[in-house]
Short mmCIF file of C-alpha atoms in Angstrom, two decimals:
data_model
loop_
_atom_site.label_atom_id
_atom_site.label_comp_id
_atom_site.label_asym_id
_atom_site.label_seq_id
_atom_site.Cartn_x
_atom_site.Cartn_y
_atom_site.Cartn_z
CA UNK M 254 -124.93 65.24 46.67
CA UNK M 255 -126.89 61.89 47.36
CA UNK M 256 -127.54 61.37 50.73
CA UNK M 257 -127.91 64.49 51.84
CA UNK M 258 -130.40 65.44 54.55
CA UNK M 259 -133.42 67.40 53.46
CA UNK M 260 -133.35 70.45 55.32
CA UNK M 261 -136.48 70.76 57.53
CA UNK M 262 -137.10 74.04 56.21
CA UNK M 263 -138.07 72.33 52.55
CA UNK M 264 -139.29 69.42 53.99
CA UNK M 265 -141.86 71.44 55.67
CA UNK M 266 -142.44 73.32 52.84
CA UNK M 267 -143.08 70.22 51.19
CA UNK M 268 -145.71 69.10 53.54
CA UNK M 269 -147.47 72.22 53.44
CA UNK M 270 -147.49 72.13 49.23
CA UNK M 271 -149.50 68.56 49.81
CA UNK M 272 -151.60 69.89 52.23
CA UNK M 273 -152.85 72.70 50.34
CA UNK M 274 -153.43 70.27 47.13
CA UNK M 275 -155.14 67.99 49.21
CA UNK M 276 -157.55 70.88 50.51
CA UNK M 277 -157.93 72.28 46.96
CA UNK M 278 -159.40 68.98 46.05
CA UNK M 279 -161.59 68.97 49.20
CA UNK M 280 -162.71 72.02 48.04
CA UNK M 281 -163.41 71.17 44.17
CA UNK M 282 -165.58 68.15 45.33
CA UNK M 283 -167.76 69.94 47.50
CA UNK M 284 -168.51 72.39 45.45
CA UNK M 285 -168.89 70.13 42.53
CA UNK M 286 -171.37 67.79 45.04
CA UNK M 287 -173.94 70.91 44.78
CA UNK M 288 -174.41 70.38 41.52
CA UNK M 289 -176.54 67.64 40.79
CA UNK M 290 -177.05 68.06 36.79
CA UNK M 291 -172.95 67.25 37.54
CA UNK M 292 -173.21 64.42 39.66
CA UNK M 293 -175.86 62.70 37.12
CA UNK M 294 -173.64 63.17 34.03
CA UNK M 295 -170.63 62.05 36.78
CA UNK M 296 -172.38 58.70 37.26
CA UNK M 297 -173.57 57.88 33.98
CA UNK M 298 -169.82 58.40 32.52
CA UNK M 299 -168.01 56.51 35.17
CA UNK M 300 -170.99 53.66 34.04
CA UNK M 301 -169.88 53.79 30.29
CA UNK M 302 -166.22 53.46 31.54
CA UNK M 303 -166.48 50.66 33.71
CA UNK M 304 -168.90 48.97 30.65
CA UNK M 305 -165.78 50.10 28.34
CA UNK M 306 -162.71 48.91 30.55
CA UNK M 307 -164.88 45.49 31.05
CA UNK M 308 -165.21 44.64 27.65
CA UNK M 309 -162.89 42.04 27.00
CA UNK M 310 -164.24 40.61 30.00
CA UNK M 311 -168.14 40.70 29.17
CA UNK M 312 -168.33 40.20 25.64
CA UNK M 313 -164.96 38.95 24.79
CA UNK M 314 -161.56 39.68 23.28
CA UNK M 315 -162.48 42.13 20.16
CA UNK M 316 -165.21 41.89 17.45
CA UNK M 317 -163.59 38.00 17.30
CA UNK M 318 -165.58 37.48 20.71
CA UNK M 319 -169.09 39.12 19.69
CA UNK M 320 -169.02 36.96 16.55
CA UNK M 321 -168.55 33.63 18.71
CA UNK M 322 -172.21 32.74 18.15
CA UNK M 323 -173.97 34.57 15.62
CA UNK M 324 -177.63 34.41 15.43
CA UNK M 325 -180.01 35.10 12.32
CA UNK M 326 -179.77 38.81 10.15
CA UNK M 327 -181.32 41.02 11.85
CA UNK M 328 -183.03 39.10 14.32
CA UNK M 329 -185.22 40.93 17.18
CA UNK M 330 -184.21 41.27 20.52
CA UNK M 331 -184.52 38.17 22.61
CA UNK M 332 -183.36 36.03 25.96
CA UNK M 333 -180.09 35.53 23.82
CA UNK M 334 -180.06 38.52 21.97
CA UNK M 335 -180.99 41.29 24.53
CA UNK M 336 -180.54 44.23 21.92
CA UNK M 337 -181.05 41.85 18.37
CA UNK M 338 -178.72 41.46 15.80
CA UNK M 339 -177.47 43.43 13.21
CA UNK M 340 -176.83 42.37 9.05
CA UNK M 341 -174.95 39.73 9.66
CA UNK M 342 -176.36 38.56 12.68
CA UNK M 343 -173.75 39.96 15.37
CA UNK M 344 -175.22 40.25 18.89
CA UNK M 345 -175.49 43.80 19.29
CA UNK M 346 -175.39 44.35 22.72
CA UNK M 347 -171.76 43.08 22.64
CA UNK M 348 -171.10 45.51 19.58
CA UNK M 349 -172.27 48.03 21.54
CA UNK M 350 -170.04 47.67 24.75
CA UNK M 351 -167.58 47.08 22.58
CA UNK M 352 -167.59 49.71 20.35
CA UNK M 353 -167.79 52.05 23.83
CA UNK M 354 -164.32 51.37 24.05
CA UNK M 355 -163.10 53.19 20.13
CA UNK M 356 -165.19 56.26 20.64
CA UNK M 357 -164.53 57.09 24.37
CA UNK M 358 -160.71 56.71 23.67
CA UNK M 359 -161.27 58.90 19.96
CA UNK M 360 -163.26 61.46 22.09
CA UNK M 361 -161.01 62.31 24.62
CA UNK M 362 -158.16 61.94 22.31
CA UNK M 363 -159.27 64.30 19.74
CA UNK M 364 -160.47 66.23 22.78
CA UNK M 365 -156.61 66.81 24.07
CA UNK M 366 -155.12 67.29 20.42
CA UNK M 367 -157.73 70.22 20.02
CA UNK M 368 -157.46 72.09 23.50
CA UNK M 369 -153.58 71.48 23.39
CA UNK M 370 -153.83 73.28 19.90
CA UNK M 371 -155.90 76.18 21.29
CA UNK M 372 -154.12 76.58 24.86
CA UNK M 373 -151.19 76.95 22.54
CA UNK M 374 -152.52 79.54 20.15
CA UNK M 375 -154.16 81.28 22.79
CA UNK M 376 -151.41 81.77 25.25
CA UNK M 377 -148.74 82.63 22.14
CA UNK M 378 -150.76 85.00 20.43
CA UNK M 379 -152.35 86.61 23.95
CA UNK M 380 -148.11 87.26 24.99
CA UNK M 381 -146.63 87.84 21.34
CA UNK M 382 -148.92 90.63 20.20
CA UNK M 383 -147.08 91.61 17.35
CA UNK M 384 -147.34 90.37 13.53
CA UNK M 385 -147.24 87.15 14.96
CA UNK M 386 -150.56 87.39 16.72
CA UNK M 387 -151.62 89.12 14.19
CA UNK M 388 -151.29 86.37 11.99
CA UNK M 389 -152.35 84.07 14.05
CA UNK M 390 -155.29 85.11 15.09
CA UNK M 391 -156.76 86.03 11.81
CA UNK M 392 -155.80 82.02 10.72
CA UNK M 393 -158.23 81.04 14.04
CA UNK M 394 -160.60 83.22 12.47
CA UNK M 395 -161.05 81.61 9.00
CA UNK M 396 -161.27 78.45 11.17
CA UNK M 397 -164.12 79.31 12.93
CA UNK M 398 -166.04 80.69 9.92
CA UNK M 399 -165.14 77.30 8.07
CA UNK M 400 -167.45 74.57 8.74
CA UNK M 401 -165.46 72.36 11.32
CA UNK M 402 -167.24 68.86 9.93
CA UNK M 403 -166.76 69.94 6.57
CA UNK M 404 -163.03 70.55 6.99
CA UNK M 405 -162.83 67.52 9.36
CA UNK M 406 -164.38 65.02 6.14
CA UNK M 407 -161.82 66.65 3.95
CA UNK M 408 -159.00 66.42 6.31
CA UNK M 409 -160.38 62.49 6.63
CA UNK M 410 -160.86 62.10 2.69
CA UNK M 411 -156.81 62.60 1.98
CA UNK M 412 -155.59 60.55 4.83
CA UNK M 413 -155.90 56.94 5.29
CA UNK M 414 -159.19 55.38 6.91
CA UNK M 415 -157.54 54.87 10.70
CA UNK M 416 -158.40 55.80 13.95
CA UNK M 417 -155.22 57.81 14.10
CA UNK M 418 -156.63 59.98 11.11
CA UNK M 419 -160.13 60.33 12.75
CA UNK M 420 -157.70 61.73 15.84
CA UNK M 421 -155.90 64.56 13.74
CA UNK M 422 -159.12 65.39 11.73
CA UNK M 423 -161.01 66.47 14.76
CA UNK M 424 -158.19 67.59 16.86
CA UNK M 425 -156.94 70.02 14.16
CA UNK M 426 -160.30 71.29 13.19
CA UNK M 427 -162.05 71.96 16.17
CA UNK M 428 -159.07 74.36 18.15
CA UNK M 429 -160.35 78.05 17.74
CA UNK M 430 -163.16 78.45 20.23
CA UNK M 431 -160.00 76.86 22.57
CA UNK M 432 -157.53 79.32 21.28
CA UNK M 433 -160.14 81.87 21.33
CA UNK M 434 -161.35 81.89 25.43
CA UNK M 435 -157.35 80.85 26.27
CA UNK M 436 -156.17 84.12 24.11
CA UNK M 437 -158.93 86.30 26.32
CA UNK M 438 -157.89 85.05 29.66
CA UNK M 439 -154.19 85.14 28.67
CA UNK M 440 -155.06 89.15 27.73
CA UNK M 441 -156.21 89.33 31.44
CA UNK M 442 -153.74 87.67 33.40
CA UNK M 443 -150.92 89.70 31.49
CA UNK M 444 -152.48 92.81 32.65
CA UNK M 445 -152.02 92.31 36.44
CA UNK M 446 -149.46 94.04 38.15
CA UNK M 447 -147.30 91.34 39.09
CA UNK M 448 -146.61 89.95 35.74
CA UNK M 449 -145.01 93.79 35.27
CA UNK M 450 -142.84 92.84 38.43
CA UNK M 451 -141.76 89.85 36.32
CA UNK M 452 -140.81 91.41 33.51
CA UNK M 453 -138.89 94.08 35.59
CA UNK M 454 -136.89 91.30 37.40
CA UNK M 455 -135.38 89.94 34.14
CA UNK M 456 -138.38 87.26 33.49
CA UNK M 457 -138.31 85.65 29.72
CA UNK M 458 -141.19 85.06 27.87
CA UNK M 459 -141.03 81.83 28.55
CA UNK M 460 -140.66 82.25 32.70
CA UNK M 461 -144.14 84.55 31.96
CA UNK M 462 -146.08 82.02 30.03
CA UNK M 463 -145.44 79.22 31.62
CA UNK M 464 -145.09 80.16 35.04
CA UNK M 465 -147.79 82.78 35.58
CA UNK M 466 -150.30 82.38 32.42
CA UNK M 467 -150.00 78.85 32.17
CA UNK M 468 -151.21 78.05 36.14
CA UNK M 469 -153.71 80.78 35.51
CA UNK M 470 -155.50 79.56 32.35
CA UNK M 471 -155.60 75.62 33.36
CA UNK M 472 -158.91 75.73 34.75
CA UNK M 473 -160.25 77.56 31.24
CA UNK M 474 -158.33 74.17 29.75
CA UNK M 475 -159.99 71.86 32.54
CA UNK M 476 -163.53 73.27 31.86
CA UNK M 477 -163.05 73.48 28.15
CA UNK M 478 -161.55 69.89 27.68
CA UNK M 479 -164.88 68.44 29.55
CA UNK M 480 -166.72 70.39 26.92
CA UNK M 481 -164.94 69.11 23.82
CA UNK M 482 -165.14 65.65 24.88
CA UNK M 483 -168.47 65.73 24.10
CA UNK M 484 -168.00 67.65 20.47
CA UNK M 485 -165.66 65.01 19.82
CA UNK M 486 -167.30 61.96 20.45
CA UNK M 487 -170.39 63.63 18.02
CA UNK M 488 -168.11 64.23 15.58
CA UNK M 489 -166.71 61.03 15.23
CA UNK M 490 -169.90 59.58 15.07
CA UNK M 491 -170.78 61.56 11.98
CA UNK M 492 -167.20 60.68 10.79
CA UNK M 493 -168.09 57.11 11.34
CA UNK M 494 -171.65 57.33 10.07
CA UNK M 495 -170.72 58.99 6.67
CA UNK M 496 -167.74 56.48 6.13
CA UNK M 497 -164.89 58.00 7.21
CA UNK M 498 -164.35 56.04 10.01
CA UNK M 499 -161.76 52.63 10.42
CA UNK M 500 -163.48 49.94 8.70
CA UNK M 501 -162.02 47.26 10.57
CA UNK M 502 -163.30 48.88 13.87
CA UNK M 503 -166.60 48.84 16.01
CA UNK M 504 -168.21 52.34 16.84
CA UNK M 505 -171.45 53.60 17.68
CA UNK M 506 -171.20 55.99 14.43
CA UNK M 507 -169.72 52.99 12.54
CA UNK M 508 -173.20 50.63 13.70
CA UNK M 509 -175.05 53.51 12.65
CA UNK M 510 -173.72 53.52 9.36
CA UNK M 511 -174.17 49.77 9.11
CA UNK M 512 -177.48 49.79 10.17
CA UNK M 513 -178.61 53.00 7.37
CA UNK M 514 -176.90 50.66 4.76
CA UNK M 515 -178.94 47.73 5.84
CA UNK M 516 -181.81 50.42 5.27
CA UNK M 517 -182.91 49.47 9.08
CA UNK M 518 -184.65 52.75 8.77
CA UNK M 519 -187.25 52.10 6.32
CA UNK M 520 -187.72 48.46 7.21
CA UNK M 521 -188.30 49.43 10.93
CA UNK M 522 -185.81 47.67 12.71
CA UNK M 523 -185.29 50.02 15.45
CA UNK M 524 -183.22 47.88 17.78
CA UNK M 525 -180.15 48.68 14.74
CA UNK M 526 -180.58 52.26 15.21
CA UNK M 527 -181.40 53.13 18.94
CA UNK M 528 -178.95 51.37 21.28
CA UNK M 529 -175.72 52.98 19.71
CA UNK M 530 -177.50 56.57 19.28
CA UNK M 531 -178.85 56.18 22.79
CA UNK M 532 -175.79 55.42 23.79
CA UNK M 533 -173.99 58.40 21.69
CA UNK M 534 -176.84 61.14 22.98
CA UNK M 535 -175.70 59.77 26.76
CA UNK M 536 -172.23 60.19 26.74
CA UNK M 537 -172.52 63.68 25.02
CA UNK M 538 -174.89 65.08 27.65
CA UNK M 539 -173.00 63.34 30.18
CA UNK M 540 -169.71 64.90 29.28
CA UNK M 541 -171.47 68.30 28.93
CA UNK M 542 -173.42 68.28 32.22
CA UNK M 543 -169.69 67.28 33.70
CA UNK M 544 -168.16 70.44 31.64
CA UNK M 545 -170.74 72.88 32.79
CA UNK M 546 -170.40 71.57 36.51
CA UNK M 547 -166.96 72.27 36.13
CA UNK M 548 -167.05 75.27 34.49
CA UNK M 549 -169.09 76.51 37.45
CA UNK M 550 -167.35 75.49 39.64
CA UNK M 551 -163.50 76.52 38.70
CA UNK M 552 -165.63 80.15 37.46
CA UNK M 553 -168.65 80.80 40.24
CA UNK M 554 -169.50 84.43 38.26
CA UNK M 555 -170.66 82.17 35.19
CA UNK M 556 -173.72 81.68 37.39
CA UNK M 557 -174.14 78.33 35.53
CA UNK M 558 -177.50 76.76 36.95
CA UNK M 559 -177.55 73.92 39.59
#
């Protein structure tokens, strides 16, 4: 009923829960201060996303406010134009912050879509053992002898040129390796003896997977969605860089792909082509120094070096 007094029992128990999460944290970040390849790739990420959540505030509300005062074509850098211009004389600096914003939110989208994929696969076909992972399993394995770009431009070509479809290409390309390590540690979690004490007290699959496997296997998701973060903001830089991107959009592929068609490559403006791949090459070993960090420290018999 409402109103009813919490028994002090559960209230306590309670407490205790929060206490314990509170000194799991505790423990995460110390062990995560030790390493400092992790800390470095920690600072430089929460630098891109403050530059990224401050971007309607620096450079203005959309492309609208980098294209308030456009200078020449292709201008050099400058006291008003601290990174140049690009073709049609956009300050790139504020194309760059701005475009931080599209592929850190298409990373770590595409990033979920494609570890939710695999955690799913892997956990189904690690419990189900039958035809179904059977089946399964051999599908994850043409995946990951398929070219993942390749099937990610195709994927791209027959959907419309969105953000959304930049999303699903990655997301439902890149899943195997997921499905593959969740699958493995699914294998060895449902070998312990108290997940044959479950069973034997009337536990459903479902009780099994998502009360024992599920807890057991989120720090394999943790570490892994780190990882792909990365992956994914490369690969919709290529997306972006070979066309496939959102056209009405600003990316650090997409500038890329401006600047090649501007053919900033053989007229030697370098100030087109550096900032955004600078900035792409930081976030991916950012994200990755993060991953392994976390990797190590969620799994300390990786060994992963400080």
């Amino acid at each position: 009923m409402t109103g009813e007094a919490v028994p002090p029992a559960a209230e306590a128990g309670s407490r205790v829960l929060a206490r314990q999460r509170r000194l799991s944290a505790a423990r995460f970040w110390a062990r995560y201060r030790t390493h400092r390849a992790g800390l470095v790739g920690l600072a430089v990420l929460v630098l891109f996303i403050l530059v990224a959540l401050t971007a309607p505030l620096t450079v203005g509300s959309g492309v609208a406010g980098v294209t308030g005062a456009p200078g020449r074509p292709l201008e050099h850098p400058s006291a008003a134009f601290p990174l140049g211009t690009d073709r049609f004389g956009r300050d790139l600096l504020g194309l760059v912050v701005w475009g931080s914003r599209v592929s850190l939110l298409v990373g770590l989208l595409a990033a979920v879509l494609s570890v939710a994929i695999g955690a799913l696969v892997g956990i189904t076909t690690g419990h189900f053992r039958g035809p179904y992972g059977t089946v399964m399993m051999r599908i994850t394995d043409w995946f990951l002898v398929m070219p993942t770009l390749v099937l990610a431009i195709a994927l791209a070509t027959v959907m419309s040129r969105s953000l959304g479809t930049v999303v699903v290409a990655i997301g439902v390309t890149s899943w195997p390796t997921t499905a593959r390590l969740v699958r493995a540690q699914t294998l060895a979690v449902e070998s312990r003896p108290y997940i044959e004490r479950a069973r034997a007290l009337g536990g459903g699959h479902g009780h099994i997977m998502l009360r024992h496997v599920l807890p057991n296997v989120m720090p394999l998701v943790l570490a892994q969605t780190t990882l792909m973060i990365s992956s994914s903001i490369l690969a919709e830089a290529t997306l972006a860089f070979l066309g496939m991107g959102d056209p009405t959009v600003v990316s650090w592929g997409g500038l890329l792909q401006d600047a090649r068609e501007a053919g900033a490559i053989s007229s030697g403006d370098w100030w087109y082509l550096v900032p955004p791949g600078i900035a792409i090459a930081a976030v991916a070993l950012a994200f990755t120094l993060c991953g392994r960090a976390v990797e190590s420290v969620l799994n300390p018999r990786l060994g992963v070096a400080r």
